[in-house]
Coordinates of C-alpha atoms in Angstrom, one line a residue:
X903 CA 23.5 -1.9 -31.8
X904 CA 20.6 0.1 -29.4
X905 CA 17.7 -1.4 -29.4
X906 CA 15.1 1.0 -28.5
X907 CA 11.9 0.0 -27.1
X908 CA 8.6 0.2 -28.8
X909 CA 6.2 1.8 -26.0
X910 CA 2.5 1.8 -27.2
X911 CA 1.1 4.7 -25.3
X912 CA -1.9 5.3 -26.9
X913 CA -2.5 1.7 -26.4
X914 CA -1.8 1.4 -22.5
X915 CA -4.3 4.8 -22.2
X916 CA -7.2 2.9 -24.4
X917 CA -6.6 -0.2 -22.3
X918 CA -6.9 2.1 -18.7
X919 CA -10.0 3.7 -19.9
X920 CA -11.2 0.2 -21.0
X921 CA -11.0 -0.8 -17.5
X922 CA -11.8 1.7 -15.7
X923 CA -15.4 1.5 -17.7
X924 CA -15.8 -2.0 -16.1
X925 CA -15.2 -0.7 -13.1
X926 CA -18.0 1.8 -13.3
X927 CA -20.4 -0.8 -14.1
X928 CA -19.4 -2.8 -11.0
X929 CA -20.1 0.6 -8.9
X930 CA -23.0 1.6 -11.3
X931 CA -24.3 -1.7 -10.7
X932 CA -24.0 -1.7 -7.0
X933 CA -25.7 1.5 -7.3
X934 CA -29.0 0.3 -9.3
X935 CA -29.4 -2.1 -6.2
X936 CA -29.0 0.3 -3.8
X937 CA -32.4 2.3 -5.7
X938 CA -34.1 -0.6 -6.2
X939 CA -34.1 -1.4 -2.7
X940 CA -34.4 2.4 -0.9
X941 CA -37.4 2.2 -3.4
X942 CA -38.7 -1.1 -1.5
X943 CA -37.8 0.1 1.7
X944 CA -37.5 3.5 1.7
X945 CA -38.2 4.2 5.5
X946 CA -36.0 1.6 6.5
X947 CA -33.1 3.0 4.1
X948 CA -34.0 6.6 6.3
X949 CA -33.4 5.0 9.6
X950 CA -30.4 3.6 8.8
X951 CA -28.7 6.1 7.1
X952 CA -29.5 8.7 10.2
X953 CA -27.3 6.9 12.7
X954 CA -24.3 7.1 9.9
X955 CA -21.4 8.8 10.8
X956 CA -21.5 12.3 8.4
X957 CA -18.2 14.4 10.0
X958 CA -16.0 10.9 9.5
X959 CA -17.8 10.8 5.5
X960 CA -17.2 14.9 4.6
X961 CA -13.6 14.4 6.3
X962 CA -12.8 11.5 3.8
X963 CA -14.6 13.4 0.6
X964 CA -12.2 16.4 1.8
X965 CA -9.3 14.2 1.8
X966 CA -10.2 12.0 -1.8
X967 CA -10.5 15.5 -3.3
X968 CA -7.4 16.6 -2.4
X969 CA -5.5 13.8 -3.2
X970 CA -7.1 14.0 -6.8
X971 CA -5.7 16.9 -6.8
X972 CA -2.6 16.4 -5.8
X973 CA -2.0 13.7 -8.3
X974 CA -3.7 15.6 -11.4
X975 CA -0.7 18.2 -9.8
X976 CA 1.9 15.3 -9.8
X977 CA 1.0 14.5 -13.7
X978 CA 1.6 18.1 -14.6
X979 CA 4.8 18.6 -12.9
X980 CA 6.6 15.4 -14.4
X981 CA 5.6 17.1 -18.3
X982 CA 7.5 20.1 -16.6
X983 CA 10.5 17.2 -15.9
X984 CA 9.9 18.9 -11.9
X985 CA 10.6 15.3 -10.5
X986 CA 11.0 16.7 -6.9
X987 CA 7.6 18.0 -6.8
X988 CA 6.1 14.5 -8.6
X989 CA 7.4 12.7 -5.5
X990 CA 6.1 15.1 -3.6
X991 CA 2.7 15.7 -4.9
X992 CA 2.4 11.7 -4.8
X993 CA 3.8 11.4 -1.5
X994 CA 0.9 13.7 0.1
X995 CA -1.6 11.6 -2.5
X996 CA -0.2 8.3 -0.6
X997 CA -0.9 9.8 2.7
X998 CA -4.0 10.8 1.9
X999 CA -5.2 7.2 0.9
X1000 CA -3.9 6.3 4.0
X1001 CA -5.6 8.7 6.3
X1002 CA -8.7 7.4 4.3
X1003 CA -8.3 4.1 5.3
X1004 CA -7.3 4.9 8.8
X1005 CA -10.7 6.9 8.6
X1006 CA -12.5 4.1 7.5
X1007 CA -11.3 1.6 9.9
X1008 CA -12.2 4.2 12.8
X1009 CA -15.6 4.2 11.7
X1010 CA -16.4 0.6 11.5
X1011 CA -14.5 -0.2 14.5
X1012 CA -17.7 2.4 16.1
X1013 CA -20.6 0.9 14.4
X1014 CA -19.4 -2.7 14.9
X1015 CA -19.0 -1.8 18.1
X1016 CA -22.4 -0.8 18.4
X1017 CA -23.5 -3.9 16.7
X1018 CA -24.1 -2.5 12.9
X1019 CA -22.4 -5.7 10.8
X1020 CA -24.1 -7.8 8.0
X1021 CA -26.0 -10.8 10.1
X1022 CA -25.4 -8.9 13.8
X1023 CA -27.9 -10.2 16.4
X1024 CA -29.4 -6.2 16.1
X1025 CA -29.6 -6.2 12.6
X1026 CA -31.3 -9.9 12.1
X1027 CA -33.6 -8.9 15.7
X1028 CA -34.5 -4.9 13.0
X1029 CA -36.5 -4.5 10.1
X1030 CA -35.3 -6.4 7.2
X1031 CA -34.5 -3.4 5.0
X1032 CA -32.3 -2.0 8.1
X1033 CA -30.4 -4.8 7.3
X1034 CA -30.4 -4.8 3.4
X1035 CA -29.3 -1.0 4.0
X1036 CA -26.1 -2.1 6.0
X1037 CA -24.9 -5.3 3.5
X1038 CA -25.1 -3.4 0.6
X1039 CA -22.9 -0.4 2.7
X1040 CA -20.3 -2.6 3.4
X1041 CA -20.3 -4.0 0.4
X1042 CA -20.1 -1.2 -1.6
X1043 CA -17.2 0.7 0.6
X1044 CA -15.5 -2.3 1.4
X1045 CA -15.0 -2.6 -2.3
X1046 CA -14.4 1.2 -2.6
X1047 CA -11.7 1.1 0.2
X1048 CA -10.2 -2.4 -1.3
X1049 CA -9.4 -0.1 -4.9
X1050 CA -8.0 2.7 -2.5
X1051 CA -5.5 0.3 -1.2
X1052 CA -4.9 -0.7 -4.7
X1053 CA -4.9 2.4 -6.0
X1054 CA -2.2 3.6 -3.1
X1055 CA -0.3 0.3 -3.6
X1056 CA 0.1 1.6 -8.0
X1057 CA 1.2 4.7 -7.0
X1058 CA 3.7 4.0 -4.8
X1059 CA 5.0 1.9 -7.6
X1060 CA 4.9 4.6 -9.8
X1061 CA 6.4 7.1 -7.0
X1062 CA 9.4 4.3 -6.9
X1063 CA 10.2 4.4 -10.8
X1064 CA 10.0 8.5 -10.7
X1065 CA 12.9 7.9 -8.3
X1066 CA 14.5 5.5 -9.9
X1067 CA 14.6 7.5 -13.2
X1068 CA 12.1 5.1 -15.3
X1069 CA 9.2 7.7 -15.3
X1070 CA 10.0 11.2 -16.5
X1071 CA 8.9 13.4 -18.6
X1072 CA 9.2 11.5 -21.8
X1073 CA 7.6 8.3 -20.5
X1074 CA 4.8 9.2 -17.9
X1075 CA 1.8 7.1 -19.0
X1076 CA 2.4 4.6 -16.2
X1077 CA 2.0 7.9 -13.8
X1078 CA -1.1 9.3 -16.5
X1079 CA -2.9 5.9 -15.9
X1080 CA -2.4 5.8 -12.2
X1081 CA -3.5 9.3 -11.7
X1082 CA -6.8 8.2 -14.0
X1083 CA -7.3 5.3 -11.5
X1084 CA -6.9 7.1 -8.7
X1085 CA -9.6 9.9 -10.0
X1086 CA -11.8 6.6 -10.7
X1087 CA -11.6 6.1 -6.8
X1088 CA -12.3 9.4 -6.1
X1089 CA -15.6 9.8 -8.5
X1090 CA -16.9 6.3 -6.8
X1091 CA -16.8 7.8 -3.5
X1092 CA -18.7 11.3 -4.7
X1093 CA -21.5 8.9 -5.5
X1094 CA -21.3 7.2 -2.3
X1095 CA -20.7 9.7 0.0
X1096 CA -24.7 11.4 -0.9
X1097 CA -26.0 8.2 -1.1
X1098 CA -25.4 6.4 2.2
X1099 CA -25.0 10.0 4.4
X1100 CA -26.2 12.7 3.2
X1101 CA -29.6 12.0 0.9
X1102 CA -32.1 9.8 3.5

């Protein structure tokens, strides 16, 4: 006798949006500090973000973007049952994440270099809202590029049961709700990218 499987899918979406609202109230939190303290120390907040590194933060906005893309492109071609193109649209997603992070790691590799790391003798020697402007940066990106990883790690998981056959066109909400994350990741950086760059 087949036993077949009871999948709730409507269930498993509800439960990813669920937690992909507490993860906008981590980053929406994060965010109220940062105003409450560019509103405390606004010229402070203007030095620091001046010396930030703005070609290495458009590069990796261009690069989130597309790999957005790619996987919103990944989740349409598996409803087509195209599983070549899912693994290939999740492959260039993967490498994306990890040109991100390569990106990232070039840029604090620079500013630690130059002495820009929460309680550096420059930092502690600066203006205390110099300071304040740097923790909450790596805080807040170090967090962001912590659910990249994660988010690469899931769909590489997902790219492995496409393969494998377990993920196809009738049973794709493991890929929907990895896509969703990964468009989380994406959305927290669009806030982040103005805020510690572009605005001050």
């Amino acid at each position: 006798m087949n036993h077949v499987a009871h999948k709730d899918y409507a269930g498993a979406k509800l439960g990813m949006w669920l937690f992909l609202f507490t993860e906008l109230l981590l980053f929406g939190g994060l965010f109220l500090l940062y105003s409450a303290y560019l509103s405390r120390y606004p010229h402070e907040f203007a030095a620091a973000g001046r010396d930030m590194h703005v070609g290495f933060g458009t590069l990796n906005t261009v690069i989130l973007i597309t790999s957005s893309l790619l996987a919103a492109m990944a989740v349409t071609a598996i409803q087509r049952n195209e599983r070549r193109n899912v693994l290939f649209f999740l492959g260039g997603t993967l490498l994306c994440a990890i040109t991100f992070l390569f990106n990232k790691y070039l840029e604090w590799s620079a500013e630690i270099g130059n002495g820009i790391y929460p309680g550096s003798p420059r930092l502690i020697k600066g203006p205390p809202g110099e300071s304040v402007f740097y923790s909450l940066y790596y805080l807040t990106v170090g967090l962001h590029g912590l659910h990249v990883l994660i988010g690469g790690t899931l769909l590489a998981v997902v790219a492995v049961r496409v393969k494998r056959g377990t993920v196809h066109a009738g049973d794709f909400v493991l890929l929907e709700n990895g896509a969703l994350y990964w468009h989380l990741v994406d959305l927290v950086w669009i806030f982040i990218f103005p805020l510690y760059y572009l605005i001050l």
